[in-house]
Tab-separated table of C-alpha atoms in Angstrom:
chain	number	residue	atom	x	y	z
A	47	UNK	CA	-55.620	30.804	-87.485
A	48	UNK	CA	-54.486	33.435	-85.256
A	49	UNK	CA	-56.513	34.966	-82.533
A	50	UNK	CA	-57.575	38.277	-82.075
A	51	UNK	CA	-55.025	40.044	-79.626
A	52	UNK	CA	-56.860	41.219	-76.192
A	53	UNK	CA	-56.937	45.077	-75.267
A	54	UNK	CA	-54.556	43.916	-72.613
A	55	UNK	CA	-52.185	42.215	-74.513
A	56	UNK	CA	-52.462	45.468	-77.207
A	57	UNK	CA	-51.938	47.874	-74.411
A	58	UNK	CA	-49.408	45.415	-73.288
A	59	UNK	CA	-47.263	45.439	-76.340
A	60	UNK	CA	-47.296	49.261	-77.137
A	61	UNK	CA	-45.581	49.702	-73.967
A	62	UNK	CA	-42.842	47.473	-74.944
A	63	UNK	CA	-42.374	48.800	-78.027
A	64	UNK	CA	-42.266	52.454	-76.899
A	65	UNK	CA	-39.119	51.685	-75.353
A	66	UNK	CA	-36.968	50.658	-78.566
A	67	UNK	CA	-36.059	52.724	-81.561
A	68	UNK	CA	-37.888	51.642	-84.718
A	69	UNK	CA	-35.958	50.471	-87.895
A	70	UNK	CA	-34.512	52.921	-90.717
A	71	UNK	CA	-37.887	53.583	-92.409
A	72	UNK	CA	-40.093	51.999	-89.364
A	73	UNK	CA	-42.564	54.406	-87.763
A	74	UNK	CA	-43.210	54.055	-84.261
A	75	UNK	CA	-46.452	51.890	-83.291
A	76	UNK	CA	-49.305	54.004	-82.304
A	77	UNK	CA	-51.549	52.249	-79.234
A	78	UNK	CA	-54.857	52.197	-79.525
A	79	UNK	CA	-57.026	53.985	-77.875
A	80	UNK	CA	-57.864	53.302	-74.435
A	81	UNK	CA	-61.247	51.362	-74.143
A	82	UNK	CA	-63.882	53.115	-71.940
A	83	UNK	CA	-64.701	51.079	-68.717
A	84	UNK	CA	-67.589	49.463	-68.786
A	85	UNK	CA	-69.443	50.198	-65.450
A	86	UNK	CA	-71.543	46.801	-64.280
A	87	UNK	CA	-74.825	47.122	-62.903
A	88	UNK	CA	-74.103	46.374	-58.784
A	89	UNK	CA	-76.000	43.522	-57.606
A	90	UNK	CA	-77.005	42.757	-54.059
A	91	UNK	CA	-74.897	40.202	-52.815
A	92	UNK	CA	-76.926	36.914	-52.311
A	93	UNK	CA	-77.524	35.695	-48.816
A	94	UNK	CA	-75.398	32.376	-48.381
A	95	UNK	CA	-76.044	29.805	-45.740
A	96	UNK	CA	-72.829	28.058	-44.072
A	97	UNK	CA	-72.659	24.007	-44.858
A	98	UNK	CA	-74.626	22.680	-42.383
A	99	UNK	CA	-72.057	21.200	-39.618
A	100	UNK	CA	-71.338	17.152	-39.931
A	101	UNK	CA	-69.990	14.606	-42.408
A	102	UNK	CA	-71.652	16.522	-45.646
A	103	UNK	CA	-69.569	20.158	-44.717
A	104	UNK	CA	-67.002	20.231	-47.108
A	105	UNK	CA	-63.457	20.184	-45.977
A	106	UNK	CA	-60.448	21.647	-47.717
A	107	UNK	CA	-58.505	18.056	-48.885
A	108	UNK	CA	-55.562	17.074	-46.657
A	109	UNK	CA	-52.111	18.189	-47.574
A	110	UNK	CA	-49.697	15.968	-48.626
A	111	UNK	CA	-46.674	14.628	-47.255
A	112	UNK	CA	-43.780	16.680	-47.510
A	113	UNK	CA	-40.931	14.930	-49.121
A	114	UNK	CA	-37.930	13.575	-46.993
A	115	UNK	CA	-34.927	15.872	-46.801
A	116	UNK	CA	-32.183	15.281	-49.215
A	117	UNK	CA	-29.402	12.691	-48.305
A	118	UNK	CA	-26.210	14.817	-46.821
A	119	UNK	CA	-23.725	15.631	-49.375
A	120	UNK	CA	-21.180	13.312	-47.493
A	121	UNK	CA	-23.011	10.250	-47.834
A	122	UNK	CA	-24.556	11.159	-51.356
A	123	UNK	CA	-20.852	11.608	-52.854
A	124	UNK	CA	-20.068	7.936	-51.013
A	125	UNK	CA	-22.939	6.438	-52.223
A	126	UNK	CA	-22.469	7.919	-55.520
A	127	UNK	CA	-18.789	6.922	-56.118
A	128	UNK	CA	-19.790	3.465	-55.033
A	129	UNK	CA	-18.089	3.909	-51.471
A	130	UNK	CA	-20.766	3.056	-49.563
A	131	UNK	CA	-22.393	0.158	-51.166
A	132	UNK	CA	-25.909	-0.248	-53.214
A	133	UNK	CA	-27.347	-2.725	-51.087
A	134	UNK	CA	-30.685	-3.340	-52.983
A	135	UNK	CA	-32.178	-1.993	-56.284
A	136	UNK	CA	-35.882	-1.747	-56.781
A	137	UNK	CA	-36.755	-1.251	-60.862
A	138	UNK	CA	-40.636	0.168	-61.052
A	139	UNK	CA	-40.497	0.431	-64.941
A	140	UNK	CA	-44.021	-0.719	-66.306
A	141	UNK	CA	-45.587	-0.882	-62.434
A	142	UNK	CA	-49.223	0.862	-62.229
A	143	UNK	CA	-49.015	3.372	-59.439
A	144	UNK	CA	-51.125	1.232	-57.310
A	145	UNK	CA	-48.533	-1.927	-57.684
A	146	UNK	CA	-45.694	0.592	-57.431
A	147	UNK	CA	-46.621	1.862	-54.450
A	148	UNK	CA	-47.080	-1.338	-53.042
A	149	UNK	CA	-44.100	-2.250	-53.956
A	150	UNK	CA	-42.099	0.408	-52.841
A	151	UNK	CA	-43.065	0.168	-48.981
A	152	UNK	CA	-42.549	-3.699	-49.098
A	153	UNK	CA	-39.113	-3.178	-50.321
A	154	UNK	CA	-38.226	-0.351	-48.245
A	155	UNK	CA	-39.449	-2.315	-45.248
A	156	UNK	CA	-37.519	-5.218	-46.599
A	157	UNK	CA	-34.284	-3.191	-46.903
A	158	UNK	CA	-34.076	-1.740	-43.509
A	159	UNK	CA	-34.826	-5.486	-41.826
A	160	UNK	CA	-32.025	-6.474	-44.404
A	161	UNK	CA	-29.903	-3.958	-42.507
A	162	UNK	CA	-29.577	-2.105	-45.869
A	163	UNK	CA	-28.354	1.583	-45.627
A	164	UNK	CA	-28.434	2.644	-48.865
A	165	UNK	CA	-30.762	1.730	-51.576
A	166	UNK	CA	-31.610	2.217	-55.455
A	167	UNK	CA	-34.814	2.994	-57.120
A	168	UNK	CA	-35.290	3.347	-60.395
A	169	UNK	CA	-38.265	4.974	-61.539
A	170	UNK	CA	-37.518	5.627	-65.025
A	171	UNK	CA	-38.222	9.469	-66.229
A	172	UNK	CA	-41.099	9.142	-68.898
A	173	UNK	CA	-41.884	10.181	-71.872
A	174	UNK	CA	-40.661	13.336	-71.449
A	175	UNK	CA	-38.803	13.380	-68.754
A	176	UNK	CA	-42.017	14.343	-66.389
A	177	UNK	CA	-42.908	10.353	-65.137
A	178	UNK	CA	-45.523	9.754	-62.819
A	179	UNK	CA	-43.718	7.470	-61.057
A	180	UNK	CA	-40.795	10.045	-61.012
A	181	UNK	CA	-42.646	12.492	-59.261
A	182	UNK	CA	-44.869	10.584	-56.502
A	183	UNK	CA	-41.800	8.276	-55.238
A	184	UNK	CA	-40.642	10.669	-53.293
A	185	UNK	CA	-43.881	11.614	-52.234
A	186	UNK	CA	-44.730	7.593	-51.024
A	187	UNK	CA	-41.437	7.902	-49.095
A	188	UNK	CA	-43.034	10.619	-46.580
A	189	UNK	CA	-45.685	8.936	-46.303
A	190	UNK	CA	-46.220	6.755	-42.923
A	191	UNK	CA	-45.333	3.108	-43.751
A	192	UNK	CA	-41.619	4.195	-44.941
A	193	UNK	CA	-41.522	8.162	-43.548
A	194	UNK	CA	-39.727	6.285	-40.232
A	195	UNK	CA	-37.537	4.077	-42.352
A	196	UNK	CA	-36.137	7.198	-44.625
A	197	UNK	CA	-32.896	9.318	-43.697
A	198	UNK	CA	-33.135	10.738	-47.357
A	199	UNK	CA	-33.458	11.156	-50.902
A	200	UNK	CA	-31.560	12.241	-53.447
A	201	UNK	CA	-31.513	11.473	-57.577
A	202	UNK	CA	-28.892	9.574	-58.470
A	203	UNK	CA	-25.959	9.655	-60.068
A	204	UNK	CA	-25.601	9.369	-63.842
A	205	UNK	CA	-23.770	5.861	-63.522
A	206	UNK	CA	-26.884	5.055	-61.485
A	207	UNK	CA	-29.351	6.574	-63.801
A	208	UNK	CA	-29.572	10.025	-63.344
A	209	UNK	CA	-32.867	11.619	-62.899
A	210	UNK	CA	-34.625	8.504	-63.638
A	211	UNK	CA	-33.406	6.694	-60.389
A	212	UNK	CA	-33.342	7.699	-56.817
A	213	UNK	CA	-31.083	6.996	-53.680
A	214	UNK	CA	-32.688	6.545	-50.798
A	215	UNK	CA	-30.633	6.768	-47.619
A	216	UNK	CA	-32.495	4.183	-45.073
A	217	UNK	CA	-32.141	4.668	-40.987
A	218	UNK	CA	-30.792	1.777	-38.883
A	219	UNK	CA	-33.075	-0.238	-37.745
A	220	UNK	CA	-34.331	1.051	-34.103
A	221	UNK	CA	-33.403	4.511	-35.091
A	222	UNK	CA	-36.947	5.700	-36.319
């Protein structure tokens, strides 16, 4: 069942058809009358208090993390053609988020104590392509247990995965 068209979307499309040329035999779409503004009654604005100061004022919700720069194109095109070696692969297929995110920092930690440079995650990419875990890995990287321990991030490769895995470029160890 189709819905009633608004008087925007009306207005909206008689525009856009006033700038074409109608068919052989097509008249030219008449808009409908403009509807008369309804004026509202004005209302008194209602006096609001301010929270009251202390742990029950609301506060806007923390931002989050950015996520870590990208990996240079110089070492991405290494790691990519398998120059610079995958030291470690983490696979978070069927992980919760919780688990995963566990997971993650443990392994990045891990990795960089390994003396790892260059690592593999693979994350899958969903159902349709739009994964949880897809989108808040990179997110968990910038966050503080593995935000020192990240140079970068980058998807991978195809060979690697493609859009379903992610390189992550790790710093030396001392360098945070």
């Amino acid at each position: 069942m189709k819905r009633p068209l608004r008087p925007e979307e009306v207005r909206l499309w008689a525009q856009v058809a006033s700038t074409v040329r109608p068919a052989h035999g097509r008249a030219v779409p008449v808009p409908p009358p403009e509807p008369e503004p309804v004026a509202a009654p004005l209302k008194a604005p209602k006096a609001t208090r301010p929270p009251p100061p202390g742990p029950m004022a609301r506060r806007a919700p923390p931002k989050p993390p950015a996520a870590p720069d990208r990996i240079e194109p110089n070492r991405y095109r290494r790691i990519a053609r398998d120059g610079e070696a995958m030291e470690q692969r983490l696979d978070l297929h069927g992980f919760t988020q919780d688990r995963a995110r566990t997971a993650l920092h443990g392994f990045i930690e891990r990795a960089q104590a390994n003396g790892a440079r260059s690592v593999l995650i693979i994350t899958g990419k969903g159902v349709q392509g739009d994964g949880i875990l897809r989108r808040q890995v990179p997110e968990w990287l910038a966050e503080a247990p593995s935000r020192s321990r990240v140079a970068g991030v980058s998807f991978a490769d195809r060979r690697h995965g493609g859009e379903g895995a992610l390189y992550v470029a790790l710093k030396r160890l001392g360098k945070s």
